[in-house]
Amino acid sequence: MEATANNVEEKKLNFIEEIIEKDLAEGKYKSIVTRFPPEPNGYLHIGHAKSICLNFGLAQKYGGVTNLRFDDTNPVKEDTEYVDSIKEDIHWLGFDWDKERYASDYFEQLYQWAEQMIKEGLAYVDDQTQEEIRQNRGTVQTPGTDSPWRNRSVEENLTLFRQMREGKFADGEKVLRAKIDMAHPNMMFRDPIMYRILHTSHHRTGDKWCIYPMYDYTHGQCDSIENITHSICTLEFDVHRPLYDWFIKTLRIFPSHQYEFARLNLTYTVMSKRKLLELVQKGLVSGWDDPRMPTICGIRRRGYTPESIRMFADKIGVAKREQLIDLQLLEWCVRQDLNERSNRYMVVSDDPIKLTITNWESGKVEWFDAPLNPAAPEGPSRKIPFTGELLIDRADFMEDAPKKFFRLKPGGEVRLKYTYIVKCEEVIKDGNGKVVELKCTIDPETHPKSGSWRSVKGTIHWVSAAHAKPVELRLYDKLFTEAQMGSIPEDKDYKDYLNPESLVVSEGFAEPALLEDESGIAVQFERVGYFAKDPDSTPEKAVFNKTTALKDSFKF
Ligand code: ATP
Ligand code: MG
């Protein structure tokens, strides 16, 4: 067999891989260490999944390791509920971390380094209010103004800082600032705040601390303590990088380096944790794991597989420019994966038409064998009962059908999937003219195992009326009506764009084998789409979430 262009093509390295390969080639590091640093203040979303796939994927590719480090320096918004969900989601995506760490593990070390900086004249306690600090920072065009407390002695700073730790002051009364340069062209360097006072219990350290380090004073040092070689974060942190480097250099500790990539934005959704939290708190969705949410637990409940998310992360790649990715790409990925792996079942939609087989012996049940996955016709199969009373989708019948309509029409023939060809002999309507029943005959010669196979243009799915299991169908659509939620007008609220039809609850009638499915992943309702069983299912009623339709309009 000839090699196709596709399987000989070497994938181009992304810019971070190029950096890593250079670092390894030059012997800068023996092996690489990356980290994923979520703040436990919400559930992870598909944007985080990109970061997870990137950080863990790079370590796997180059034989390194990845730490999971919770960036828990803001006790007001953080909670162990979030810690647990984050760990569950990373495992579900198929990754495992080397060390599980918390920024709070390093509070004592960070504190000691702050004292060291005070002793070296590089930090001071400032009594200005938050407002004064903000005003005295100056602007990009104008330099800032030195704080009146900027020249306190080392001894006084040390005493005050220790008293801050001991809880002698109220929230906001004092801060510790790095003493750099109030006229620095990079505003980040105008004496950044290192510590603030916050008399709030922390989900891990309890009431041990009432001063908490700021992000810029924390992140780089935590990376450094863990010997992180490549600290990868999103683009908005590029303005923080010089400060990240400055603290590491000033403290003379392991030189971790930060690299920035573009965050993922997806059409028809929002990705900010604040907004997602608001949707949950206002009851606009059923919870963090509402299948319409872009959260990992939401898309999991929707029926997306970890494989499809990893495929998605791989396809979008790593860019240095902001990217808005078409939601259809994500759907394309899950279809690719489920098309190969999912079991097939027949489910007829709400408001079906009854099909009566007039030449079928009353009460007779014939069981057909059908493959669970047509890609593996010899593989496992399911048993489907065929009887004289069947249900079909209303959409599969048309009375005045155009020529190209190959489903059922008066006098026409169609194959009932896996079984016989039927002919529609008579159409029965109710008083309102609505079709309620089709009287049909089967051609027994067309049994799949009879030698004389003949074919017709159309094949439709069906279920036996007596065996059909009613199931609840939750049909989902986009959560928002606007593709570019990042560019809605200023005077509008993102909630104004919620799609009122993002959830339609309907009913379906399933072949009995569906309820015995043990695959653990979404299944295909033949000719319709992919559906995942929802945890709301009860023994009386199974509930299925529509993952995505079968049809694919996405083009690369
Ligand atoms: P918030 O929404 O509150 O700003 P965040 O998205 O920054 O929070 P973190 O918990 O701080 O959430 O993120 C953890 C990691 O995931 C960070 O390294 C961050 O850069 C990355 N990340 C967050 N959102 C995205 C995104 N949309 N695309 C890619 N990476 C992301
Ligand atoms: Mg953040």
XYZ file of C-alpha atoms and ligand atoms in Angstrom:
588
model
C 0.000 0.000 0.000
C 1.178 3.457 -0.784
C 1.672 5.876 2.050
C -0.797 8.722 1.812
C 0.219 12.300 2.339
C -1.540 12.187 5.643
C 0.365 9.467 7.392
C 3.817 10.528 6.299
C 3.244 14.165 7.132
C 5.203 15.250 10.197
C 3.223 17.552 12.408
C 4.820 20.958 12.653
C 6.109 21.830 16.103
C 4.263 24.579 17.907
C 6.280 27.472 19.302
C 6.430 26.034 22.811
C 7.651 22.682 21.508
C 10.337 24.524 19.571
C 11.485 26.251 22.756
C 11.487 22.993 24.715
C 13.423 21.103 22.042
C 15.995 23.873 21.950
C 16.315 23.920 25.747
C 16.750 20.159 25.870
C 19.227 20.151 22.983
C 21.323 22.823 24.696
C 21.238 20.863 27.932
C 19.538 23.688 29.767
C 17.363 21.101 31.543
C 17.687 17.341 31.822
C 13.936 16.969 31.629
C 11.009 19.304 31.682
C 8.489 20.067 34.424
C 5.219 21.841 33.679
C 2.275 22.682 35.903
C -1.415 23.352 35.641
C -2.318 26.142 38.101
C -6.083 26.540 38.544
C -7.579 28.856 41.087
C -10.159 26.751 42.995
C -12.904 29.345 42.577
C -15.069 27.578 40.017
C -15.385 24.544 37.791
C -13.039 23.957 34.888
C -14.208 24.762 31.374
C -13.161 23.809 27.875
C -10.591 26.635 27.884
C -8.909 25.044 30.879
C -9.047 21.730 29.028
C -6.877 23.288 26.358
C -4.360 24.372 28.978
C -4.460 20.930 30.632
C -3.920 19.106 27.337
C -1.058 21.448 26.562
C 0.744 21.229 29.911
C 0.282 17.504 30.435
C 0.720 16.764 26.738
C 4.098 18.509 26.574
C 5.389 16.682 29.635
C 4.248 13.349 28.176
C 5.799 14.086 24.817
C 9.182 15.031 26.274
C 9.300 12.536 29.125
C 8.749 15.110 31.857
C 6.146 15.559 34.550
C 3.311 17.963 35.344
C 2.304 19.225 38.754
C -1.172 20.237 39.714
C -0.900 23.415 41.728
C -3.898 25.157 43.146
C -3.414 28.888 43.080
C -5.251 29.442 46.361
C -4.201 32.899 47.478
C -7.678 34.431 47.565
C -9.564 32.722 50.424
C -12.707 34.778 49.811
C -13.698 32.972 46.621
C -12.111 29.569 47.015
C -13.526 26.297 48.212
C -12.720 22.583 48.506
C -15.783 21.775 46.386
C -13.878 23.327 43.493
C -10.642 21.538 44.373
C -12.420 18.172 44.197
C -14.179 18.916 40.933
C -10.945 20.109 39.323
C -9.141 16.894 40.241
C -12.008 14.786 38.961
C -12.097 16.668 35.669
C -8.353 16.358 35.030
C -8.495 12.614 35.684
C -11.497 12.301 33.423
C -9.581 14.033 30.635
C -7.061 11.235 30.995
C -4.191 12.932 32.785
C -2.461 12.377 36.086
C -0.227 14.821 37.891
C 3.103 14.236 39.534
C 2.709 16.366 42.672
C -0.453 17.891 44.030
C 0.511 21.236 45.511
C -1.148 24.390 46.757
C 0.272 27.890 46.734
C -0.757 27.882 50.391
C 1.804 25.077 51.022
C 4.403 27.757 50.409
C 2.969 30.576 52.544
C 5.727 30.231 55.161
C 8.491 30.215 52.550
C 6.948 33.198 50.771
C 6.737 35.010 54.089
C 10.416 34.314 54.800
C 11.371 35.632 51.389
C 9.369 38.781 52.074
C 11.343 39.330 55.298
C 14.527 38.765 53.312
C 13.479 41.446 50.859
C 12.678 43.851 53.697
C 16.117 43.232 55.173
C 17.703 43.956 51.808
C 15.763 47.218 51.587
C 13.608 45.894 48.751
C 10.204 45.950 50.437
C 8.282 48.282 52.726
C 5.039 48.491 54.661
C 2.715 51.112 53.229
C -0.141 52.708 55.209
C -1.823 54.356 52.239
C -5.385 53.356 51.470
C -6.102 51.305 48.389
C -7.498 54.434 46.754
C -4.366 56.468 47.521
C -2.163 53.716 46.182
C -4.159 53.615 42.993
C -4.034 57.397 42.531
C -0.323 57.603 43.262
C 0.566 54.977 40.704
C 0.453 57.589 37.955
C -0.420 56.714 34.376
C 1.384 55.255 31.406
C 2.335 58.821 30.428
C 3.071 60.214 33.901
C 5.257 58.805 36.666
C 3.760 57.794 39.992
C 4.325 59.475 43.351
C 6.360 57.914 46.136
C 4.404 56.845 49.181
C 5.126 58.910 52.318
C 5.964 55.554 53.980
C 8.402 54.456 51.325
C 11.515 55.251 53.301
C 10.757 53.517 56.559
C 13.772 51.862 58.164
C 14.385 48.146 57.779
C 13.680 47.673 61.523
C 10.367 49.504 61.383
C 9.292 47.606 58.260
C 10.220 44.303 59.850
C 8.292 45.105 63.041
C 5.219 46.283 61.135
C 5.256 43.320 58.763
C 5.486 40.910 61.709
C 2.593 42.726 63.358
C 0.619 42.410 60.130
C 1.122 38.669 60.314
C 0.136 38.615 63.989
C -3.173 40.232 63.194
C -2.538 43.625 64.804
C -4.163 45.507 61.918
C -7.523 45.525 60.217
C -8.141 44.563 56.581
C -6.805 47.229 54.239
C -4.912 49.111 56.942
C -1.490 48.247 55.577
C 0.130 46.409 52.682
C 3.635 45.213 51.956
C 5.052 46.539 48.704
C 8.182 45.800 46.728
C 10.421 48.860 46.539
C 11.257 49.126 42.863
C 10.568 52.366 40.997
C 7.458 54.578 41.055
C 8.456 56.058 37.707
C 9.054 52.747 35.942
C 7.732 52.723 32.365
C 6.145 49.334 33.085
C 3.322 50.134 35.526
C 3.685 46.638 37.002
C 7.000 47.753 38.502
C 5.642 50.755 40.374
C 6.092 49.192 43.785
C 3.740 46.227 43.328
C 1.816 45.024 46.346
C 3.201 41.777 47.744
C 0.873 41.216 50.718
C -2.523 42.400 51.840
C -4.358 41.889 55.108
C -7.410 39.678 54.920
C -9.031 38.342 58.065
C -10.708 35.473 56.255
C -10.499 31.738 56.885
C -8.728 29.833 54.168
C -10.052 26.482 52.959
C -6.724 24.845 53.795
C -4.802 26.990 56.250
C -7.853 27.965 58.296
C -7.097 31.019 60.451
C -3.343 30.552 60.479
C -2.832 33.520 58.175
C -4.434 36.922 57.994
C -2.021 38.231 55.370
C -2.142 36.739 51.911
C 0.414 37.085 49.094
C -0.616 38.632 45.770
C -0.538 36.718 42.492
C 2.623 38.376 41.181
C 4.500 37.731 44.364
C 3.346 34.099 44.434
C 3.226 32.488 41.051
C 6.833 32.669 39.930
C 8.191 31.637 43.314
C 5.858 28.627 43.441
C 7.046 27.642 39.975
C 10.591 28.062 41.143
C 10.153 25.960 44.299
C 8.779 23.153 42.149
C 11.571 23.515 39.558
C 9.029 24.202 36.840
C 11.027 24.601 33.642
C 8.255 25.872 31.357
C 5.489 27.817 33.021
C 2.798 28.149 30.397
C -0.059 30.586 30.775
C -2.436 32.673 28.722
C -1.509 35.841 26.821
C -2.891 38.342 29.308
C -0.012 37.426 31.610
C 2.691 38.627 29.255
C 2.691 42.024 30.985
C 3.365 40.209 34.263
C 6.369 38.302 32.944
C 9.026 40.952 33.693
C 7.856 41.056 37.300
C 7.786 37.254 37.436
C 11.434 37.294 36.365
C 12.305 40.166 38.719
C 11.149 38.376 41.884
C 12.982 35.187 40.878
C 16.155 37.145 40.174
C 15.882 39.232 43.311
C 15.417 36.133 45.472
C 18.172 34.265 43.599
C 16.077 31.124 43.198
C 15.587 28.495 40.444
C 14.931 30.344 37.180
C 11.544 29.140 35.950
C 10.417 30.783 32.727
C 6.982 31.859 31.671
C 5.586 31.444 28.146
C 2.228 32.731 26.969
C -0.239 31.290 24.490
C -3.650 32.494 23.282
C -6.620 31.555 25.379
C -9.361 29.591 23.763
C -12.643 31.309 22.963
C -15.518 29.355 21.531
C -18.496 30.641 19.554
C -21.935 30.807 21.198
C -20.645 30.585 24.733
C -18.911 32.475 27.516
C -15.887 31.222 29.368
C -15.420 33.567 32.300
C -15.839 31.823 35.638
C -17.640 34.861 36.987
C -20.289 34.622 34.289
C -20.600 30.853 34.540
C -21.062 31.208 38.304
C -23.755 33.816 37.744
C -25.645 31.503 35.376
C -25.571 28.828 38.064
C -26.491 31.133 40.945
C -29.374 32.765 39.080
C -30.764 29.366 38.085
C -30.408 30.167 34.378
C -28.890 26.715 33.973
C -29.457 23.668 36.165
C -25.925 23.736 37.631
C -22.245 23.718 36.756
C -22.838 20.415 34.998
C -25.812 21.555 32.954
C -25.139 19.914 29.565
C -25.329 23.324 27.879
C -22.447 24.707 29.923
C -18.909 24.875 28.483
C -17.639 23.367 31.733
C -15.862 20.032 31.580
C -18.502 18.449 33.816
C -21.220 19.944 31.586
C -19.809 18.642 28.339
C -19.133 15.285 30.005
C -22.794 15.062 30.998
C -23.702 16.090 27.480
C -21.918 12.996 26.203
C -18.579 14.333 25.025
C -15.717 11.890 25.487
C -12.252 12.716 26.841
C -10.854 11.484 23.528
C -12.906 14.044 21.635
C -11.748 16.893 23.881
C -8.121 15.889 23.461
C -8.633 15.666 19.697
C -10.136 19.165 19.807
C -7.215 20.568 21.799
C -4.846 19.015 19.309
C -6.695 20.426 16.291
C -6.842 24.000 17.579
C -3.142 23.925 18.348
C -1.210 26.585 20.201
C -1.319 30.101 18.892
C 0.125 33.396 19.978
C -2.906 35.361 18.807
C -6.380 35.404 20.325
C -8.557 32.776 18.704
C -12.293 32.323 18.428
C -12.947 28.715 17.561
C -16.099 27.527 15.850
C -18.214 25.381 18.177
C -18.773 23.121 15.184
C -15.171 21.991 15.384
C -15.814 20.609 18.854
C -18.924 18.850 17.558
C -16.976 17.497 14.625
C -14.457 15.966 17.034
C -17.045 14.211 19.154
C -18.729 12.851 16.029
C -15.425 11.479 14.786
C -14.868 9.667 18.049
C -18.407 8.427 18.645
C -18.883 7.369 15.056
C -16.112 4.854 15.571
C -16.943 3.684 19.044
C -20.577 4.169 19.939
C -23.239 1.501 20.008
C -26.239 1.944 17.723
C -29.896 1.773 18.654
C -33.154 2.720 17.009
C -35.259 5.364 18.703
C -38.386 6.871 17.187
C -39.174 10.517 18.011
C -42.177 11.870 19.798
C -45.517 11.736 17.893
C -44.729 8.644 15.816
C -46.937 7.025 13.183
C -48.193 3.497 13.753
C -47.404 1.015 11.056
C -49.590 -2.083 10.896
C -48.293 -5.084 8.945
C -51.409 -6.685 7.509
C -49.698 -9.852 6.316
C -48.051 -10.593 9.672
C -49.397 -13.328 11.893
C -51.084 -11.718 14.885
C -48.985 -11.921 18.062
C -45.879 -13.218 16.301
C -42.515 -11.772 17.412
C -39.422 -12.242 15.279
C -36.075 -11.357 16.851
C -33.451 -9.894 14.558
C -29.754 -9.673 15.283
C -28.171 -6.324 14.546
C -24.574 -5.298 15.128
C -24.018 -2.846 17.976
C -21.558 -1.097 15.725
C -21.854 -1.457 11.958
C -18.125 -0.794 11.665
C -17.697 -4.198 13.345
C -20.453 -6.328 11.755
C -18.946 -9.474 13.290
C -18.735 -7.855 16.721
C -21.321 -7.857 19.489
C -24.935 -7.548 18.476
C -28.266 -6.689 20.006
C -31.636 -8.373 19.555
C -34.468 -6.381 18.024
C -38.091 -7.576 18.162
C -40.169 -7.257 14.992
C -43.965 -7.501 15.255
C -47.108 -6.613 13.346
C -47.407 -3.195 14.992
C -44.495 -0.834 14.636
C -43.778 2.837 15.216
C -41.904 5.047 12.768
C -40.881 8.706 12.763
C -43.570 11.010 11.410
C -40.877 12.641 9.289
C -40.291 9.357 7.472
C -43.713 9.398 5.825
C -45.078 11.847 3.306
C -48.435 11.670 1.614
C -47.735 13.920 -1.357
C -44.092 13.120 -1.633
C -41.791 14.713 -4.184
C -39.952 12.399 -6.529
C -36.738 12.476 -4.526
C -38.433 11.430 -1.291
C -37.131 7.916 -0.693
C -38.804 7.221 2.606
C -42.354 5.927 2.951
C -45.188 7.211 0.753
C -48.536 5.792 -0.343
C -47.890 2.813 -2.586
C -44.146 3.147 -1.992
C -41.613 0.767 -0.539
C -38.926 1.221 2.044
C -36.658 -1.081 4.019
C -37.254 -1.240 7.748
C -33.694 -1.211 8.969
C -32.189 -4.695 9.521
C -35.430 -6.395 8.414
C -37.913 -6.492 5.550
C -39.002 -4.213 2.788
C -42.524 -2.909 3.469
C -45.043 -1.391 1.123
C -47.520 1.268 2.232
C -50.960 0.059 1.135
C -53.345 2.368 2.968
C -53.224 5.657 4.885
C -55.576 6.084 7.852
C -56.348 9.529 9.277
C -58.216 10.850 12.279
C -61.090 13.364 12.159
C -58.647 16.252 11.749
C -56.951 14.731 8.785
C -53.844 13.760 10.722
C -52.213 10.512 9.634
C -52.477 8.021 12.498
C -51.787 4.684 10.914
C -50.295 3.149 7.809
C -51.420 -0.261 6.713
C -48.498 -2.035 5.102
C -47.422 -5.407 3.819
C -43.976 -6.905 4.071
C -42.257 -8.815 1.341
C -41.068 -11.964 3.172
C -38.553 -12.609 0.363
C -36.614 -9.554 1.498
C -35.621 -11.014 4.868
C -31.872 -10.221 5.155
C -31.106 -13.942 5.429
C -33.198 -14.973 2.436
C -31.087 -15.628 -0.583
C -32.911 -13.177 -2.817
C -31.804 -9.794 -1.595
C -33.321 -6.869 -3.405
C -32.824 -3.284 -2.524
C -34.886 -0.115 -2.368
C -33.678 3.456 -2.148
C -34.787 4.226 1.382
C -34.135 2.653 4.772
C -35.896 3.908 7.876
C -35.669 3.074 11.558
C -38.587 1.716 13.566
C -39.495 0.077 16.864
C -42.027 -2.567 17.798
C -44.951 -0.772 19.478
C -45.406 -3.431 22.142
C -41.695 -3.496 23.000
C -40.952 0.229 22.727
C -39.541 1.879 25.827
C -40.552 5.488 26.314
C -37.518 7.630 27.093
C -37.149 11.309 27.899
C -35.087 13.214 25.359
C -33.372 16.463 26.280
C -32.578 18.217 23.047
C -29.908 20.852 23.442
C -28.879 23.733 21.303
C -26.384 26.574 21.698
C -26.559 28.332 25.064
C -26.381 31.785 23.447
C -27.804 33.142 20.218
C -24.757 35.250 19.395
C -21.608 33.655 17.976
C -19.164 36.282 19.184
C -20.112 36.751 22.806
C -16.863 38.628 23.314
C -18.012 41.483 21.105
C -21.591 42.198 22.169
C -22.475 45.926 22.453
C -21.375 47.702 25.642
C -24.928 48.525 26.729
C -26.018 44.892 26.506
C -25.775 42.178 29.091
C -24.493 38.778 28.025
C -27.581 37.244 29.644
C -29.762 39.067 27.067
C -28.381 36.609 24.536
C -29.407 33.400 26.267
C -31.050 31.102 23.732
C -34.632 30.416 24.889
C -34.603 27.207 22.852
C -31.352 25.836 24.217
C -33.287 23.018 25.879
C -36.353 21.301 24.465
C -37.666 18.304 26.365
C -39.240 15.654 24.217
C -40.059 11.965 24.281
C -38.841 9.036 22.272
C -39.601 5.330 21.849
C -36.581 3.099 22.031
C -35.830 -0.460 21.083
C -35.514 -2.399 24.346
C -31.770 -3.106 24.057
C -31.007 0.582 24.538
C -31.848 0.360 28.209
C -29.384 -2.486 28.646
C -26.480 -0.606 27.083
C -23.351 -0.906 29.181
C -20.851 0.912 26.998
C -20.586 3.853 29.386
C -20.313 6.319 26.508
C -22.877 8.106 24.369
C -24.752 5.930 21.881
C -25.970 6.646 18.389
C -29.702 6.821 17.787
C -29.574 5.630 14.221
C -30.220 8.297 11.610
C -30.700 10.913 14.364
C -27.674 11.702 16.489
C -25.605 10.866 19.530
C -27.217 10.682 22.944
C -25.853 10.109 26.439
C -27.793 8.656 29.324
C -28.299 11.252 32.017
C -27.865 10.637 35.759
C -31.451 11.891 36.200
C -32.598 8.542 34.741
C -34.748 6.395 37.003
C -35.695 2.718 36.682
C -39.089 3.920 35.385
C -37.780 6.425 32.879
C -34.434 6.727 31.172
C -33.344 10.250 30.272
C -31.052 10.936 27.328
C -29.111 14.090 26.529
C -28.534 14.898 22.903
C -24.796 15.209 22.481
C -24.911 16.297 18.864
C -26.744 15.572 15.626
C -25.331 13.154 13.087
C -25.183 15.699 10.326
C -22.041 17.549 9.885
C -21.917 20.869 8.154
C -18.432 21.678 9.336
C -15.713 22.028 6.735
C -12.060 22.438 7.493
P -11.080 33.616 35.497
O -12.149 33.180 34.538
O -11.573 33.753 36.893
O -10.209 34.723 34.998
P -9.016 31.787 34.780
O -9.734 31.359 33.554
O -7.793 32.596 34.704
O -10.078 32.447 35.721
P -7.532 29.886 36.352
O -8.066 28.889 37.301
O -6.634 30.935 36.877
O -8.787 30.494 35.644
O -6.861 29.150 35.130
C -5.972 28.071 35.240
C -5.143 27.966 33.987
O -5.976 27.773 32.866
C -4.357 29.226 33.757
O -3.033 28.874 33.393
C -5.054 29.904 32.630
O -4.171 30.652 31.868
C -5.649 28.714 31.865
N -6.855 29.122 31.156
C -7.940 29.710 31.674
N -8.853 30.002 30.725
C -8.336 29.571 29.552
C -8.782 29.583 28.193
N -9.967 30.102 27.851
N -7.979 29.047 27.262
C -6.795 28.502 27.599
N -6.314 28.466 28.845
C -7.054 28.995 29.826
Mg -6.782 33.210 36.801
